[in-house]
Each structure stands twice: as C-alpha cells, then as structure tokens.
Amino acid sequence: MLSTRFNRLAMAVAAAALLVPSGPLAAQTPDHPTETSPFPSAKDLRTMTTSGSYLAARHASVERDARSAATFYRSALRTDPKNNELLDRAFISSLAEGNIAAAVKLADRILAIDKSNRVARLVVGVDNLKQKKYAAARKNIKLSIRGPITDLVATLLSGWADYGAGDTRQAVALIDALTGPEWYPIFKDLHSGMLLDLAGRKEEGGARLERAYKLDDSALRVADAYARWLSRNKDAAAALNVYGSFDKKLARHPLIQEGIKELKAGKKLPQLVNSPQTGAAEALYGIGASLTRRGGEDLALVYLQLALYLSPDHPMALLSLADLYESVKKPEMAIGVYERVPAGSPLRRNAQIQLATNLDAVDRSDEAIKILKGVTEQDPSDLEAIMALGNVERGRKKFADCAKTYGKGIDVVAESKDKPNWVYYYFRGICLERSKNWDKAEVDMKKALEIQPEQPHVLNYLGYSWIDRGLNLDEAMKMIRRAVDQRPDDGYIVDSLGWAYYRIGNYEEAVKTLERAINLKPEDPTVNDHLGDAYWRVGRTLEAKFQWAHARDLKPEPEELPKIEAKIENGLPADDTPSAASADKKKDDGKGG
C-alpha cells in the first residue's frame, strides 16, 4: 500500500508541474484497430451498411477521432450519396482529419447544393491559393466571411491571394481597410509588413513590422519577423537586441536561440515567409494557435490543418496541432504530428521530447525511453529531456534508472548558475526510496525542503515516510498537517494525514480525516481501502467491507488487489496494530507532548 501511495503522490506533483504525461490512452483507426477496438477495420467497411457506418462514425466523433469518423462517414456516403447530412459530416470530419484533398472534393459537392456554405468556400479558396488560382481564391475566400475571426482570416488570405496575383497595392489596401476588435492591428501589421517586404518594398515593410513589434514585443512570430528584417536591412546588433529582449521574457526558445546563433555567425536571416502560400499558411497558423490557447479547439483544428495543407513542414503549426491533440487527450494523433516535424528544424528537439511523452502515454515506453536517451546523448545538459526521461522511467517503475537520471539533472544544475531545483531532489528521493535505499532518499527529501521549505508534496512525502517507519513521529505529523493546511482540497494529501493517524493508532481521528479524503477523491481505490481499514479498527465492520469492496472494484494496483480481497474475506487480524502506534499511544492525537 505504501508503494501505491508514493507512486500516486509522485504522479500528482509531476502533473501539477506539467512534467508528466497523462495515463495510458489508446486511439484506433480503421486501418490500425487495436484488439479492443470498437471500430471495424478498413476491410470491414466494404460490407457495412449505411447505418452501421453512420453509427461507427458518430461514436468516433464523440471520441474526437476525426480520422476514423471521416473514414466511416465517407463509407456511409458511398452507399447513400444523396444524403446531405452525411455529405456535410464527411466534409467536416475530412477537414478535421487533415485530408484536405478529400475535403475539397466534398466541398465542391456541397457548393453545388448550397452556394452559401462558408466553410466549404474557405476550403475551396485555400485550395485555389495552393494551386495559384488567385482570382478564384479571392472570390471564394470573400464568400467565407462570417464573424470577427473569420473576417480577419479571410482578409489576410485574400491579401496574400492579391499579392500572388501581382497586386501588392490592392493586397495592402484590403488589409488596411479591415476594422474590428483591438487584437486586429498586430495581425494586420505583421502580414502587411511581411507582404511588403516580400514585394521588395523593404522600408515600408520594415515600418509595418516595427509597428507590430511595438504593439507586442513578446509575440514570437512578430519578434522573429522583425529581427529577420533588421538583419537584412539594418544590422546584426539591432536584430540581436530584439532577440535578446524576447529571450529575457521567454528564455531559450529554440527559434530565438537559432536566430541568435545564425546572427553571431555573420549570417543574414531569410524572411519568415517566401511565397503567397507560406504567407497564407502563417495567417492560418497564427490565428489557429491563438484559438487553441483560448479554448476554440474545433475552429483551431480547421485552421491548423489548412495551414499545413499550404505549408506541410511548418514546424510551429505542427507543434500547435500536436498540442491541440494532447489537450483533447488524443496522444496517438499527437504522435503522428510530432513525427512530421522536419529533422533540420530547431524545434525538432522539442518535438522529440513531446513525442516520447505521448509514446509513453500509449504504453510505448521503450520507444519513449530510447528517444529521450538519444536527446540527452546529443546534449547531456538538456534538463527538459533529463526530466522527461526520469519521469517516464519512474512512471514505469524503473526506479534504479530514474534515480540515476534525476541525478544527472542535479549534476547539471550544480555546474550551472541556475538556482537548485527542489523537484530533482524530490523525484530522485522517491526513486531511491522505491529502490529500498531509504537513507539516501531521506537526504534528498531534506535537501528538497532546504531549497523549498514549505513545499507541500515534499512535506507530505517525507512526513508520511517517517510515520510509516515509526520515525520522528511528532515532527512528521506537523509536516503533514502543514501540507494539508496548504492543500486542504487535495484528497491525496488529506488521505496521507488520515493514514498517518491510522499508523499511530489514533483510529477515531483517522476515520474523520479519511472520510474527508473520500469526499475529495471518491473514486480512488487507495483512499477507499484506507477508510475501510480505519472503519474496521473502530468496530464499523460492515462499512469496512463495503469500502474494501469499492476499492476492489476501482481497479487498484495489481499487488494490492489480493490484500484487499483477503480483507473482504477475513477482515484485519487483531495483531495488526502498527509498531508506531504502541510507541505513540500515550500522546494526545499524535501531536506529541
């Protein structure tokens, strides 16, 4: 039970620190069904009825599996080609899947029926842009206008279509004429600046980019575009100043670091976009990424897929799309996107770390570990990769390995000017404790508290460990209470306090505290198991067996299941009182005195 609790608490703090992936998830597609896949295979589609394909598609949509949904809707549409609802759903799903070629064909069919369908117009317009049919692109994109976001997108895309057609003046006038919310100007100045620069009107372009930069010097693409312009038209020092200022706000961004490196090597940096297609892709990416951060995942997905249709290797669009899939808990989809990030991109290393995190989330941990070891071999000082590797190893109970990995992180920090980070000591302490090396684990936990004296997770872990071993009982109880004071709504930490009361033999207080923990974490098997034990000790045997049965049904750790089943059958033995309890029985409530 102790090992279960420690593993769970460690995962909780890691998740809070945005360092640990979510639990195992599996995504299936018709081409790659799993053993338990609810979806038929591609071969099965040929014999499915319309209703069967439709129901499978609806289920896939609920699961946010656009690839499977699109496959099934297109299958249903083949057997019922005049069904407009199926046509519309197949189109939207194909678009979300990123199969733009299929979406364009379906959009043409939709527009033959409904010429006012705005999404279909947008998709056809983007395809026109890709095919360099600029007049048709302008016409279709104009008809896609609907609201503040789509107005901005349509205007920027139309501007790039005008530029592609050779009419830079009309392109800039169109963008300048757009009025709307207060967040419009930065997009307008960025794109008109890039457009003018690409057209050879460098001074005008630079003035627009400078204006965008003054509106928000913390916007990555704005700072990057302006620094690139400065490197070609002013001097490297001015460009380095822009990058340096951004680096102070967001340290070590790979694109900024790459720009600084190139400038110091005496190079002039190319423009951020080099064609109407990449300019339009940048517009779709920029707004799609903004929507992702603001909860507009569905529209963001459309814009990002269209951006990648125009510029398939756009690394920022790829990372944003993968991040979107992560946010809707589709790691299998994220994996496919991260694998597309070009090997030569400065963002490749970031993509590899996130790729490994998602591989681990779908139980492909060996592949994840191999990738992360490769990243750390390339750069032994890469703390992010070291932390990610340690987290995967710890999550997979490779405790000897993760202790060594976190130790490498501690060594890197010790040799740098960075402030020591409590997290490395805390996680290494967990791995050492789980490797049955308590003396060294205790040293690390104390070091973590020295760096961050009131860190609740460390207080909780060390305090609980002491109590479980019958050590430093008074101080341990105080530490756990301090953790609860900081995290009164954290069911795991409240459970620790309740279990600590149980371990020192204060069963009445254990029941009260564990009942609080159950209210906070009703579906956690360990909390239910703990409460069952406490109920048994105060004579509430029927309730104890109910809690144990509930714990059993909540899928506890495999090593805990036989213990729980034995308690359901036989209860707790009379001599189960912990040694720590007898040592502290005379103390009031475990408070000392």
GROMACS .gro file of C-alpha atoms in nm, residues 149-554:
model
  406
  149ILE     CA    1  -1.226   3.573  -3.654
  150THR     CA    2  -1.331   3.458  -3.997
  151ASP     CA    3  -1.332   3.818  -4.123
  152LEU     CA    4  -0.968   3.854  -4.022
  153VAL     CA    5  -0.869   3.518  -4.168
  154ALA     CA    6  -1.049   3.587  -4.495
  155THR     CA    7  -0.894   3.933  -4.527
  156LEU     CA    8  -0.540   3.812  -4.467
  157LEU     CA    9  -0.583   3.519  -4.706
  158SER     CA   10  -0.735   3.749  -4.969
  159GLY     CA   11  -0.440   3.984  -4.925
  160TRP     CA   12  -0.197   3.704  -4.994
  161ALA     CA   13  -0.406   3.599  -5.295
  162ASP     CA   14  -0.385   3.955  -5.431
  163TYR     CA   15  -0.010   3.955  -5.377
  164GLY     CA   16   0.013   3.621  -5.560
  165ALA     CA   17  -0.178   3.776  -5.849
  166GLY     CA   18   0.079   4.058  -5.861
  167ASP     CA   19  -0.131   4.331  -5.700
  168THR     CA   20   0.061   4.428  -5.386
  169ARG     CA   21  -0.112   4.766  -5.365
  170GLN     CA   22  -0.457   4.607  -5.356
  171ALA     CA   23  -0.337   4.348  -5.103
  172VAL     CA   24  -0.216   4.612  -4.856
  173ALA     CA   25  -0.520   4.833  -4.911
  174LEU     CA   26  -0.750   4.539  -4.839
  175ILE     CA   27  -0.572   4.459  -4.511
  176ASP     CA   28  -0.555   4.825  -4.407
  177ALA     CA   29  -0.927   4.870  -4.466
  178LEU     CA   30  -1.025   4.596  -4.220
  179THR     CA   31  -1.165   4.726  -3.892
  180GLY     CA   32  -1.258   4.523  -3.588
  181PRO     CA   33  -1.154   4.422  -3.236
  182GLU     CA   34  -0.846   4.561  -3.060
  183TRP     CA   35  -0.647   4.248  -3.140
  184TYR     CA   36  -0.674   4.301  -3.519
  185PRO     CA   37  -0.386   4.554  -3.562
  186ILE     CA   38  -0.098   4.324  -3.471
  187PHE     CA   39  -0.211   4.065  -3.728
  188LYS     CA   40  -0.267   4.337  -3.988
  189ASP     CA   41   0.075   4.499  -3.937
  190LEU     CA   42   0.259   4.167  -3.926
  191HIS     CA   43   0.111   4.041  -4.252
  192SER     CA   44   0.119   4.367  -4.442
  193GLY     CA   45   0.482   4.404  -4.329
  194MET     CA   46   0.581   4.058  -4.446
  195LEU     CA   47   0.391   4.109  -4.770
  196LEU     CA   48   0.554   4.444  -4.848
  197ASP     CA   49   0.899   4.307  -4.762
  198LEU     CA   50   0.845   4.011  -4.993
  199ALA     CA   51   0.734   4.250  -5.269
  200GLY     CA   52   1.062   4.440  -5.242
  201ARG     CA   53   0.915   4.744  -5.064
  202LYS     CA   54   1.154   4.692  -4.777
  203GLU     CA   55   1.130   5.024  -4.595
  204GLU     CA   56   0.751   5.014  -4.589
  205GLY     CA   57   0.760   4.652  -4.482
  206GLY     CA   58   1.004   4.728  -4.202
  207ALA     CA   59   0.788   5.014  -4.076
  208ARG     CA   60   0.487   4.782  -4.052
  209LEU     CA   61   0.688   4.511  -3.875
  210GLU     CA   62   0.829   4.767  -3.632
  211ARG     CA   63   0.476   4.886  -3.559
  212ALA     CA   64   0.363   4.530  -3.489
  213TYR     CA   65   0.666   4.480  -3.264
  214LYS     CA   66   0.582   4.791  -3.062
  215LEU     CA   67   0.227   4.663  -3.017
  216ASP     CA   68   0.355   4.339  -2.860
  217ASP     CA   69   0.727   4.268  -2.833
  218SER     CA   70   0.652   3.936  -2.659
  219ALA     CA   71   0.479   3.785  -2.965
  220LEU     CA   72   0.718   3.522  -3.101
  221ARG     CA   73   0.635   3.548  -3.471
  222VAL     CA   74   0.635   3.928  -3.460
  223ALA     CA   75   0.973   3.945  -3.287
  224ASP     CA   76   1.117   3.683  -3.522
  225ALA     CA   77   0.988   3.852  -3.838
  226TYR     CA   78   1.114   4.194  -3.727
  227ALA     CA   79   1.458   4.065  -3.622
  228ARG     CA   80   1.492   3.890  -3.957
  229TRP     CA   81   1.409   4.214  -4.138
  230LEU     CA   82   1.661   4.407  -3.927
  231SER     CA   83   1.935   4.152  -4.003
  232ARG     CA   84   1.896   4.213  -4.377
  233ASN     CA   85   1.819   4.584  -4.382
  234LYS     CA   86   1.985   4.739  -4.074
  235ASP     CA   87   2.249   4.545  -3.881
  236ALA     CA   88   2.301   4.234  -3.674
  237ALA     CA   89   2.323   4.431  -3.350
  238ALA     CA   90   1.968   4.563  -3.388
  239ALA     CA   91   1.838   4.214  -3.466
  240LEU     CA   92   2.027   4.067  -3.169
  241ASN     CA   93   1.872   4.333  -2.947
  242VAL     CA   94   1.522   4.219  -3.049
  243TYR     CA   95   1.607   3.855  -2.989
  244GLY     CA   96   1.778   3.936  -2.661
  245SER     CA   97   1.477   4.130  -2.537
  246PHE     CA   98   1.249   3.838  -2.623
  247ASP     CA   99   1.485   3.592  -2.454
  248LYS     CA  100   1.450   3.784  -2.128
  249LYS     CA  101   1.074   3.733  -2.143
  250LEU     CA  102   1.078   3.371  -2.258
  251ALA     CA  103   1.421   3.220  -2.212
  252ARG     CA  104   1.580   2.975  -2.452
  253HIS     CA  105   1.308   2.946  -2.714
  254PRO     CA  106   1.466   2.729  -2.988
  255LEU     CA  107   1.375   2.964  -3.274
  256ILE     CA  108   1.520   3.262  -3.090
  257GLN     CA  109   1.835   3.068  -2.997
  258GLU     CA  110   1.876   2.961  -3.360
  259GLY     CA  111   1.838   3.321  -3.478
  260ILE     CA  112   2.100   3.443  -3.231
  261LYS     CA  113   2.337   3.166  -3.336
  262GLU     CA  114   2.300   3.250  -3.706
  263LEU     CA  115   2.348   3.623  -3.648
  264LYS     CA  116   2.663   3.567  -3.442
  265ALA     CA  117   2.794   3.353  -3.728
  266GLY     CA  118   2.763   3.660  -3.952
  267LYS     CA  119   2.458   3.544  -4.146
  268LYS     CA  120   2.162   3.748  -4.263
  269LEU     CA  121   1.833   3.581  -4.183
  270PRO     CA  122   1.579   3.497  -4.456
  271GLN     CA  123   1.224   3.622  -4.448
  272LEU     CA  124   0.973   3.436  -4.232
  273VAL     CA  125   0.759   3.366  -4.542
  274ASN     CA  126   0.873   3.329  -4.901
  275SER     CA  127   0.553   3.294  -5.107
  276PRO     CA  128   0.179   3.370  -5.104
  277GLN     CA  129   0.123   3.012  -4.991
  278THR     CA  130   0.355   3.031  -4.689
  279GLY     CA  131   0.218   3.376  -4.607
  280ALA     CA  132  -0.138   3.241  -4.606
  281ALA     CA  133  -0.022   2.941  -4.402
  282GLU     CA  134   0.130   3.180  -4.147
  283ALA     CA  135  -0.204   3.361  -4.116
  284LEU     CA  136  -0.394   3.037  -4.063
  285TYR     CA  137  -0.136   2.911  -3.816
  286GLY     CA  138  -0.124   3.235  -3.615
  287ILE     CA  139  -0.498   3.253  -3.562
  288GLY     CA  140  -0.532   2.876  -3.516
  289ALA     CA  141  -0.266   2.877  -3.244
  290SER     CA  142  -0.438   3.169  -3.070
  291LEU     CA  143  -0.770   2.984  -3.075
  292THR     CA  144  -0.608   2.672  -2.928
  293ARG     CA  145  -0.490   2.872  -2.626
  294ARG     CA  146  -0.838   3.020  -2.582
  295GLY     CA  147  -1.044   2.702  -2.591
  296GLY     CA  148  -1.156   2.719  -2.956
  297GLU     CA  149  -1.024   2.375  -3.045
  298ASP     CA  150  -1.269   2.289  -3.323
  299LEU     CA  151  -1.206   2.602  -3.532
  300ALA     CA  152  -0.836   2.592  -3.445
  301LEU     CA  153  -0.816   2.238  -3.581
  302VAL     CA  154  -0.958   2.353  -3.915
  303TYR     CA  155  -0.717   2.647  -3.946
  304LEU     CA  156  -0.411   2.444  -3.847
  305GLN     CA  157  -0.493   2.166  -4.092
  306LEU     CA  158  -0.540   2.421  -4.371
  307ALA     CA  159  -0.211   2.589  -4.276
  308LEU     CA  160  -0.033   2.254  -4.309
  309TYR     CA  161  -0.204   2.192  -4.642
  310LEU     CA  162  -0.039   2.509  -4.771
  311SER     CA  163   0.292   2.456  -4.589
  312PRO     CA  164   0.327   2.089  -4.487
  313ASP     CA  165   0.655   2.136  -4.296
  314HIS     CA  166   0.552   2.445  -4.095
  315PRO     CA  167   0.706   2.345  -3.759
  316MET     CA  168   0.506   2.583  -3.542
  317ALA     CA  169   0.178   2.470  -3.699
  318LEU     CA  170   0.279   2.108  -3.645
  319LEU     CA  171   0.359   2.168  -3.278
  320SER     CA  172   0.034   2.359  -3.228
  321LEU     CA  173  -0.168   2.081  -3.390
  322ALA     CA  174   0.003   1.816  -3.179
  323ASP     CA  175  -0.056   2.026  -2.868
  324LEU     CA  176  -0.423   2.051  -2.959
  325TYR     CA  177  -0.447   1.672  -2.985
  326GLU     CA  178  -0.282   1.645  -2.645
  327SER     CA  179  -0.536   1.886  -2.496
  328VAL     CA  180  -0.824   1.664  -2.610
  329LYS     CA  181  -0.641   1.352  -2.485
  330LYS     CA  182  -0.552   1.200  -2.821
  331PRO     CA  183  -0.184   1.110  -2.782
  332GLU     CA  184  -0.188   0.868  -3.076
  333MET     CA  185  -0.287   1.154  -3.306
  334ALA     CA  186  -0.023   1.380  -3.149
  335ILE     CA  187   0.244   1.118  -3.211
  336GLY     CA  188   0.180   1.122  -3.586
  337VAL     CA  189   0.212   1.500  -3.595
  338TYR     CA  190   0.530   1.522  -3.388
  339GLU     CA  191   0.691   1.268  -3.621
  340ARG     CA  192   0.634   1.511  -3.909
  341VAL     CA  193   0.849   1.792  -3.763
  342PRO     CA  194   1.149   1.822  -4.002
  343ALA     CA  195   1.478   1.682  -3.877
  344GLY     CA  196   1.656   2.009  -3.952
  345SER     CA  197   1.412   2.230  -3.762
  346PRO     CA  198   1.529   2.399  -3.439
  347LEU     CA  199   1.202   2.270  -3.294
  348ARG     CA  200   1.285   1.906  -3.367
  349ARG     CA  201   1.430   1.853  -3.019
  350ASN     CA  202   1.112   1.987  -2.856
  351ALA     CA  203   0.906   1.763  -3.081
  352GLN     CA  204   1.115   1.459  -2.985
  353ILE     CA  205   1.060   1.521  -2.614
  354GLN     CA  206   0.685   1.559  -2.660
  355LEU     CA  207   0.679   1.261  -2.897
  356ALA     CA  208   0.834   1.048  -2.623
  357THR     CA  209   0.585   1.176  -2.366
  358ASN     CA  210   0.296   1.073  -2.589
  359LEU     CA  211   0.451   0.736  -2.674
  360ASP     CA  212   0.469   0.666  -2.303
  361ALA     CA  213   0.104   0.768  -2.267
  362VAL     CA  214   0.004   0.490  -2.507
  363ASP     CA  215   0.224   0.231  -2.336
  364ARG     CA  216   0.510   0.251  -2.586
  365SER     CA  217   0.754   0.338  -2.310
  366ASP     CA  218   1.053   0.153  -2.454
  367GLU     CA  219   1.037   0.370  -2.765
  368ALA     CA  220   0.992   0.679  -2.549
  369ILE     CA  221   1.298   0.597  -2.339
  370LYS     CA  222   1.509   0.530  -2.649
  371ILE     CA  223   1.416   0.868  -2.799
  372LEU     CA  224   1.483   1.058  -2.476
  373LYS     CA  225   1.817   0.886  -2.426
  374GLY     CA  226   1.907   0.993  -2.778
  375VAL     CA  227   1.820   1.355  -2.699
  376THR     CA  228   2.021   1.353  -2.377
  377GLU     CA  229   2.319   1.195  -2.552
  378GLN     CA  230   2.318   1.479  -2.804
  379ASP     CA  231   2.305   1.734  -2.522
  380PRO     CA  232   2.386   1.596  -2.174
  381SER     CA  233   2.287   1.932  -2.021
  382ASP     CA  234   1.932   1.927  -2.160
  383LEU     CA  235   1.736   1.947  -1.834
  384GLU     CA  236   1.397   1.921  -2.001
  385ALA     CA  237   1.492   1.594  -2.170
  386ILE     CA  238   1.652   1.464  -1.849
  387MET     CA  239   1.336   1.539  -1.653
  388ALA     CA  240   1.115   1.379  -1.918
  389LEU     CA  241   1.331   1.065  -1.922
  390GLY     CA  242   1.328   1.040  -1.544
  391ASN     CA  243   0.951   1.081  -1.538
  392VAL     CA  244   0.897   0.803  -1.791
  393GLU     CA  245   1.130   0.570  -1.604
  394ARG     CA  246   0.965   0.650  -1.272
  395GLY     CA  247   0.616   0.605  -1.413
  396ARG     CA  248   0.722   0.263  -1.544
  397LYS     CA  249   0.873   0.168  -1.203
  398LYS     CA  250   1.230   0.163  -1.331
  399PHE     CA  251   1.338   0.316  -1.002
  400ALA     CA  252   1.710   0.243  -1.017
  401ASP     CA  253   1.720   0.401  -1.364
  402CYS     CA  254   1.522   0.711  -1.271
  403ALA     CA  255   1.738   0.772  -0.963
  404LYS     CA  256   2.042   0.789  -1.193
  405THR     CA  257   1.861   1.008  -1.445
  406TYR     CA  258   1.744   1.266  -1.192
  407GLY     CA  259   2.098   1.257  -1.050
  408LYS     CA  260   2.224   1.374  -1.390
  409GLY     CA  261   1.982   1.666  -1.368
  410ILE     CA  262   2.117   1.754  -1.023
  411ASP     CA  263   2.473   1.743  -1.160
  412VAL     CA  264   2.381   1.975  -1.449
  413VAL     CA  265   2.218   2.230  -1.218
  414ALA     CA  266   2.514   2.212  -0.977
  415GLU     CA  267   2.753   2.304  -1.259
  416SER     CA  268   2.539   2.592  -1.386
  417LYS     CA  269   2.440   2.929  -1.248
  418ASP     CA  270   2.080   2.817  -1.217
  419LYS     CA  271   1.921   2.803  -0.876
  420PRO     CA  272   1.896   2.443  -0.744
  421ASN     CA  273   1.556   2.295  -0.816
  422TRP     CA  274   1.378   2.103  -0.539
  423VAL     CA  275   1.195   1.887  -0.793
  424TYR     CA  276   1.507   1.692  -0.894
  425TYR     CA  277   1.588   1.602  -0.533
  426TYR     CA  278   1.225   1.517  -0.460
  427PHE     CA  279   1.191   1.286  -0.758
  428ARG     CA  280   1.530   1.124  -0.701
  429GLY     CA  281   1.430   1.073  -0.339
  430ILE     CA  282   1.117   0.890  -0.450
  431CYS     CA  283   1.318   0.667  -0.683
  432LEU     CA  284   1.575   0.593  -0.413
  433GLU     CA  285   1.304   0.514  -0.158
  434ARG     CA  286   1.130   0.282  -0.402
  435SER     CA  287   1.467   0.117  -0.469
  436LYS     CA  288   1.485   0.045  -0.092
  437ASN     CA  289   1.762   0.297  -0.037
  438TRP     CA  290   1.592   0.497   0.237
  439ASP     CA  291   1.899   0.662   0.388
  440LYS     CA  292   1.990   0.835   0.060
  441ALA     CA  293   1.623   0.907  -0.014
  442GLU     CA  294   1.585   1.084   0.319
  443VAL     CA  295   1.888   1.304   0.243
  444ASP     CA  296   1.730   1.408  -0.090
  445MET     CA  297   1.392   1.484   0.068
  446LYS     CA  298   1.561   1.702   0.331
  447LYS     CA  299   1.757   1.879   0.056
  448ALA     CA  300   1.434   1.945  -0.134
  449LEU     CA  301   1.288   2.102   0.182
  450GLU     CA  302   1.603   2.305   0.234
  451ILE     CA  303   1.552   2.456  -0.112
  452GLN     CA  304   1.173   2.490  -0.080
  453PRO     CA  305   1.094   2.470   0.296
  454GLU     CA  306   0.715   2.463   0.276
  455GLN     CA  307   0.669   2.260  -0.041
  456PRO     CA  308   0.353   2.059   0.043
  457HIS     CA  309   0.431   1.749  -0.162
  458VAL     CA  310   0.774   1.710  -0.004
  459LEU     CA  311   0.636   1.778   0.346
  460ASN     CA  312   0.373   1.514   0.284
  461TYR     CA  313   0.607   1.252   0.139
  462LEU     CA  314   0.881   1.286   0.399
  463GLY     CA  315   0.636   1.312   0.688
  464TYR     CA  316   0.444   1.008   0.573
  465SER     CA  317   0.766   0.811   0.522
  466TRP     CA  318   0.880   0.885   0.874
  467ILE     CA  319   0.547   0.783   1.024
  468ASP     CA  320   0.535   0.463   0.821
  469ARG     CA  321   0.877   0.375   0.962
  470GLY     CA  322   0.796   0.485   1.318
  471LEU     CA  323   1.047   0.772   1.300
  472ASN     CA  324   1.028   1.136   1.414
  473LEU     CA  325   0.655   1.099   1.482
  474ASP     CA  326   0.586   1.443   1.625
  475GLU     CA  327   0.773   1.629   1.354
  476ALA     CA  328   0.625   1.406   1.084
  477MET     CA  329   0.267   1.479   1.193
  478LYS     CA  330   0.340   1.852   1.199
  479MET     CA  331   0.480   1.831   0.846
  480ILE     CA  332   0.177   1.651   0.709
  481ARG     CA  333  -0.056   1.900   0.879
  482ARG     CA  334   0.139   2.187   0.719
  483ALA     CA  335   0.094   2.016   0.383
  484VAL     CA  336  -0.282   1.984   0.445
  485ASP     CA  337  -0.302   2.349   0.553
  486GLN     CA  338  -0.164   2.446   0.211
  487ARG     CA  339  -0.367   2.190   0.015
  488PRO     CA  340  -0.690   2.139   0.213
  489ASP     CA  341  -0.873   2.027  -0.100
  490ASP     CA  342  -0.608   1.782  -0.218
  491GLY     CA  343  -0.764   1.443  -0.148
  492TYR     CA  344  -0.431   1.263  -0.167
  493ILE     CA  345  -0.263   1.481   0.093
  494VAL     CA  346  -0.569   1.471   0.322
  495ASP     CA  347  -0.561   1.092   0.282
  496SER     CA  348  -0.196   1.098   0.394
  497LEU     CA  349  -0.295   1.273   0.715
  498GLY     CA  350  -0.575   1.023   0.777
  499TRP     CA  351  -0.346   0.730   0.712
  500ALA     CA  352  -0.083   0.883   0.938
  501TYR     CA  353  -0.339   0.892   1.220
  502TYR     CA  354  -0.415   0.529   1.147
  503ARG     CA  355  -0.048   0.434   1.158
  504ILE     CA  356  -0.001   0.590   1.503
  505GLY     CA  357  -0.315   0.417   1.629
  506ASN     CA  358  -0.547   0.719   1.650
  507TYR     CA  359  -0.830   0.542   1.467
  508GLU     CA  360  -1.112   0.782   1.554
  509GLU     CA  361  -0.923   1.077   1.405
  510ALA     CA  362  -0.821   0.858   1.112
  511VAL     CA  363  -1.188   0.788   1.032
  512LYS     CA  364  -1.280   1.160   1.039
  513THR     CA  365  -0.989   1.260   0.818
  514LEU     CA  366  -1.025   0.971   0.573
  515GLU     CA  367  -1.396   1.049   0.532
  516ARG     CA  368  -1.289   1.398   0.425
  517ALA     CA  369  -1.044   1.244   0.180
  518ILE     CA  370  -1.319   1.022   0.036
  519ASN     CA  371  -1.535   1.328  -0.030
  520LEU     CA  372  -1.245   1.478  -0.224
  521LYS     CA  373  -1.136   1.158  -0.406
  522PRO     CA  374  -1.436   0.921  -0.405
  523GLU     CA  375  -1.310   0.709  -0.694
  524ASP     CA  376  -0.958   0.646  -0.570
  525PRO     CA  377  -0.903   0.280  -0.467
  526THR     CA  378  -0.630   0.357  -0.212
  527VAL     CA  379  -0.838   0.615  -0.024
  528ASN     CA  380  -1.130   0.371  -0.010
  529ASP     CA  381  -0.900   0.095   0.112
  530HIS     CA  382  -0.758   0.319   0.385
  531LEU     CA  383  -1.104   0.418   0.506
  532GLY     CA  384  -1.206   0.051   0.517
  533ASP     CA  385  -0.909  -0.025   0.743
  534ALA     CA  386  -0.996   0.265   0.975
  535TYR     CA  387  -1.364   0.161   0.993
  536TRP     CA  388  -1.259  -0.192   1.089
  537ARG     CA  389  -1.042  -0.065   1.374
  538VAL     CA  390  -1.330   0.134   1.527
  539GLY     CA  391  -1.570  -0.162   1.500
  540ARG     CA  392  -1.766  -0.049   1.192
  541THR     CA  393  -1.707  -0.379   1.019
  542LEU     CA  394  -1.995  -0.371   0.766
  543GLU     CA  395  -1.888  -0.029   0.643
  544ALA     CA  396  -1.528  -0.151   0.630
  545LYS     CA  397  -1.618  -0.437   0.400
  546PHE     CA  398  -1.822  -0.203   0.182
  547GLN     CA  399  -1.519   0.032   0.140
  548TRP     CA  400  -1.288  -0.259   0.064
  549ALA     CA  401  -1.531  -0.394  -0.195
  550HIS     CA  402  -1.549  -0.049  -0.351
  551ALA     CA  403  -1.168  -0.027  -0.353
  552ARG     CA  404  -1.153  -0.367  -0.524
  553ASP     CA  405  -1.396  -0.256  -0.794
  554LEU     CA  406  -1.200   0.064  -0.864
   0.00000   0.00000   0.00000
